[in-house]
PDB file of C-alpha atoms in Angstrom:
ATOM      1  CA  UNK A 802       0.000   0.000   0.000  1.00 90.00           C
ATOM      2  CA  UNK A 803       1.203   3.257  -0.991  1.00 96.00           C
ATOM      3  CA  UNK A 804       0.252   6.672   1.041  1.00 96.00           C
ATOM      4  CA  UNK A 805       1.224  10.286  -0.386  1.00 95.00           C
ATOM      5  CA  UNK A 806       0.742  12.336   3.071  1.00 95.00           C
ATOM      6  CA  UNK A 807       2.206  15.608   1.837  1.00 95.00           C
ATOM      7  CA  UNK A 808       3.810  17.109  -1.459  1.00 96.00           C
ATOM      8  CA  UNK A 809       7.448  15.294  -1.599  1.00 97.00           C
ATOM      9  CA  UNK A 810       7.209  12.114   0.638  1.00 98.00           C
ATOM     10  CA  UNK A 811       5.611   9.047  -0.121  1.00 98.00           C
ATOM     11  CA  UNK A 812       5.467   5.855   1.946  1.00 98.00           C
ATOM     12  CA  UNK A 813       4.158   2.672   1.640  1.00 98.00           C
ATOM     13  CA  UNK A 814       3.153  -0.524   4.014  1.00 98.00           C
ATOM     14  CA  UNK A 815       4.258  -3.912   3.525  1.00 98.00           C
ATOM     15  CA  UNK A 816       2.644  -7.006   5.915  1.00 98.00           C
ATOM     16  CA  UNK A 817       5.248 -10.131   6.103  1.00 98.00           C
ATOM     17  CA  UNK A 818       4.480 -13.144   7.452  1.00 97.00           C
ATOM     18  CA  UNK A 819       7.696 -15.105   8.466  1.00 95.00           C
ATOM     19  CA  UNK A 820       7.952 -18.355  10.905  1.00 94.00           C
ATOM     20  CA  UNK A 821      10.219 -19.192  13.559  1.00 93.00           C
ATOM     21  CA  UNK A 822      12.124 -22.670  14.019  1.00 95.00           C
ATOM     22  CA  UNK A 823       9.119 -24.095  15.696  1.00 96.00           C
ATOM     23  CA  UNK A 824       6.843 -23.009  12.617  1.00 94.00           C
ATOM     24  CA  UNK A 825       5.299 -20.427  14.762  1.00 93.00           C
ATOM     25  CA  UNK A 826       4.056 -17.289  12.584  1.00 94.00           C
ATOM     26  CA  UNK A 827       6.004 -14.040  12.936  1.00 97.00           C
ATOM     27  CA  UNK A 828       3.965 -11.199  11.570  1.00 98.00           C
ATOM     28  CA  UNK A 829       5.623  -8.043  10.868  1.00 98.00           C
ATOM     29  CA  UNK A 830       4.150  -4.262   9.859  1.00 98.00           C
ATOM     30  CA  UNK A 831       6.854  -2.962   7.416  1.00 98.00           C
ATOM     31  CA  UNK A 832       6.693   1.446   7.080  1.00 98.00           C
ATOM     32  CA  UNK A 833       9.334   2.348   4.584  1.00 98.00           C
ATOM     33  CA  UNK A 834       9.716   6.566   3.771  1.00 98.00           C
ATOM     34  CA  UNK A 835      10.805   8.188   0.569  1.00 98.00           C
ATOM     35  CA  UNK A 836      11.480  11.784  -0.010  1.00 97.00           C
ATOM     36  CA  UNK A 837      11.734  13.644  -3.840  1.00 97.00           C
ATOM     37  CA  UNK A 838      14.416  14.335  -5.440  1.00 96.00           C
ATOM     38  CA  UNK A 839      14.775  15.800  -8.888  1.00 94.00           C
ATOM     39  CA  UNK A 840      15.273  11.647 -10.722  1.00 95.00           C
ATOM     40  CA  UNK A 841      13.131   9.830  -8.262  1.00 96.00           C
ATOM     41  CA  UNK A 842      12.534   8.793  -4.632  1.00 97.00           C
ATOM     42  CA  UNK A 843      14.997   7.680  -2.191  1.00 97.00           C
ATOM     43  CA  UNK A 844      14.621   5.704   0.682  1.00 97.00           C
ATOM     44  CA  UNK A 845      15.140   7.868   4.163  1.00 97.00           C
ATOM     45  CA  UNK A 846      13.453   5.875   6.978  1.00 96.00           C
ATOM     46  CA  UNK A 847      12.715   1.756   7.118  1.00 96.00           C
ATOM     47  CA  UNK A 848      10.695   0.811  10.164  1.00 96.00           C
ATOM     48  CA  UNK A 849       9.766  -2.960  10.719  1.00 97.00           C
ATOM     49  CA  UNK A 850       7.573  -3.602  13.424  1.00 98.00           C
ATOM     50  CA  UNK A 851       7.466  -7.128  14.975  1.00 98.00           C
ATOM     51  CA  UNK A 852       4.095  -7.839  16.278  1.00 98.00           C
ATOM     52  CA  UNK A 853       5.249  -8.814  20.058  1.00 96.00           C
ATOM     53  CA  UNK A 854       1.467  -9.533  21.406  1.00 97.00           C
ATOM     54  CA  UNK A 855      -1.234 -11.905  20.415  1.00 97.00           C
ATOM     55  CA  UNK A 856      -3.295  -8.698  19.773  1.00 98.00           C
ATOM     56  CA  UNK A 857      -0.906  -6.662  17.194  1.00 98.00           C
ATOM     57  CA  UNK A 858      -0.395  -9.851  15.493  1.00 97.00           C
ATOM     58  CA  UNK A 859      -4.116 -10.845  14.895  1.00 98.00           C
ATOM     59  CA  UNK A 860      -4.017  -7.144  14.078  1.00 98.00           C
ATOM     60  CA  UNK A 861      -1.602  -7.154  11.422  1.00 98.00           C
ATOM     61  CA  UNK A 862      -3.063 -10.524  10.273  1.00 97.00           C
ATOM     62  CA  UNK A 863      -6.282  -8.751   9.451  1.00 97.00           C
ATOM     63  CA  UNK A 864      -4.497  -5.837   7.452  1.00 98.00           C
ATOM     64  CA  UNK A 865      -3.096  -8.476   4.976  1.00 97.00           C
ATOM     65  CA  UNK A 866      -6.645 -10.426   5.045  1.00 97.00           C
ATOM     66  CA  UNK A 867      -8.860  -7.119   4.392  1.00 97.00           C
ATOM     67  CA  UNK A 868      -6.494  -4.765   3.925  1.00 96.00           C
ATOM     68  CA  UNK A 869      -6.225  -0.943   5.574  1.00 97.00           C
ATOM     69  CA  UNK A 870      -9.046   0.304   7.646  1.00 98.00           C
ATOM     70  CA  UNK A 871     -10.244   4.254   7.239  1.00 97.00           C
ATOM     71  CA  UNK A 872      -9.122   4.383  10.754  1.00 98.00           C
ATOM     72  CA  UNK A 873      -5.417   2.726  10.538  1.00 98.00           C
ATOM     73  CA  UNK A 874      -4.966   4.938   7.616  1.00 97.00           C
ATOM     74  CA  UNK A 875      -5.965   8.208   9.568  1.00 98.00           C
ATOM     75  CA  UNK A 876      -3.100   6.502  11.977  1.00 98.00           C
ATOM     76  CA  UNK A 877      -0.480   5.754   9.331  1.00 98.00           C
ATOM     77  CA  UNK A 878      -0.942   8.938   7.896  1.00 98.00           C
ATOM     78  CA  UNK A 879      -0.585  10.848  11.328  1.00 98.00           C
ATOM     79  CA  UNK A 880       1.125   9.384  13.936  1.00 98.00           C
ATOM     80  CA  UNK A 881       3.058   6.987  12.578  1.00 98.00           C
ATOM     81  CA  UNK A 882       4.313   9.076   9.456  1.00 98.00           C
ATOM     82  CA  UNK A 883       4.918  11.753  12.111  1.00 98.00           C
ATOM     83  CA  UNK A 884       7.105   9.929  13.742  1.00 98.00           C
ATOM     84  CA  UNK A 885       9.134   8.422  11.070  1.00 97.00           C
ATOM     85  CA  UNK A 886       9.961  11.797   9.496  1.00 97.00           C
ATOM     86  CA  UNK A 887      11.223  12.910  12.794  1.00 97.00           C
ATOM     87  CA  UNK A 888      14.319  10.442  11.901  1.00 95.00           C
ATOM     88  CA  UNK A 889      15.239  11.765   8.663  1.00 94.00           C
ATOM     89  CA  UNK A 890      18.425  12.999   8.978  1.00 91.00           C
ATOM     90  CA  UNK A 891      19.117  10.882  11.884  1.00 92.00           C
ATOM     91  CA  UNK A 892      21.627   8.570  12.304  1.00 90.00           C
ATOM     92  CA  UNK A 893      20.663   6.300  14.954  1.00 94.00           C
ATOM     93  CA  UNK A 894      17.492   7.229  16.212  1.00 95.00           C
ATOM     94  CA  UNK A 895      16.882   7.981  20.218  1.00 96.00           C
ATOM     95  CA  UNK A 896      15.474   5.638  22.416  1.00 97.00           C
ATOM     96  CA  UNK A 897      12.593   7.539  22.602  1.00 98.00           C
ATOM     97  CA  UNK A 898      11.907   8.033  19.452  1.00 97.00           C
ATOM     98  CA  UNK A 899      12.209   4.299  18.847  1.00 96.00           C
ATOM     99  CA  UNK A 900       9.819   3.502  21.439  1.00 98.00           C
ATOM    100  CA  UNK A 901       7.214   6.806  19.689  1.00 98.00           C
ATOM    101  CA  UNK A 902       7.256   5.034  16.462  1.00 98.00           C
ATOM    102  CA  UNK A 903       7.004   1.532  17.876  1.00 98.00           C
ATOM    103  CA  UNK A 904       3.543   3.042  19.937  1.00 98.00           C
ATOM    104  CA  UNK A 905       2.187   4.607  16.781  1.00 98.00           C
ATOM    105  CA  UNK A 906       3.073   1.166  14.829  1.00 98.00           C
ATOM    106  CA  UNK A 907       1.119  -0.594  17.670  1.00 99.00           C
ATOM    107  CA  UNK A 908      -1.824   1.487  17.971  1.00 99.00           C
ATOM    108  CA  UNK A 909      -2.231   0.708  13.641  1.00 99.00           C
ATOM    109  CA  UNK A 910      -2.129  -2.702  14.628  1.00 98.00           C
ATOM    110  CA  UNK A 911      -4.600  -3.163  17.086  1.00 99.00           C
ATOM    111  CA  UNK A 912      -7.110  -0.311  16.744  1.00 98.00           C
ATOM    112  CA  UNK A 913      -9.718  -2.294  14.696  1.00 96.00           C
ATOM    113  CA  UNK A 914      -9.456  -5.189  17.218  1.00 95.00           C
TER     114      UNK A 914
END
């Protein structure tokens, strides 16, 4: 899924589904940021969020089943791109902005549930 929130960024959404040694499903939320430049887009922020609840993970389950909600977009759009512009520019982000963008990422997951 691909969002345009304002004039030069773009960003798009990406559900994996991976499995861990005991074939237990790992469901992930994948955010990755582009900004404009004069011969395309480059890359500026990649987020992957790791479901770590039952909850977010039945969440993100349902985004790949029936896709984005009005709702989780008004989040993606907001919060979540919010925070992942504040690390543009930044080489390793802060603890606390980790632990914004992993709330925002959360909230996306689980707001429909």
């Amino acid at each position: 899924m691909v969002f345009s929130p304002e004039a030069g960024y773009k960003f798009e959404v990406v559900v994996e589904k991976g499995c861990t040694p005991q074939n237990d499903s790992i469901w992930k939320l994948v955010f990755d940021l582009y900004k404009r430049r004069r011969d395309g887009f480059d890359q500026i922020v990649h987020v992957s969020f790791r479901a770590g609840s039952a909850a977010e993970s039945e969440g993100v389950k349902r985004m790949a089943l029936q896709g984005v909600s009005d709702k989780q977009a008004d989040l993606l759009t907001g919060p979540v791109y919010d925070a992942a512009k504040a690390l543009e520019g930044a080489a390793t982000p802060t603890p606390q902005q980790k632990e914004k963008i992993r709330t925002a990422m959360s909230t996306v997951t689980t707001v429909e549930l």
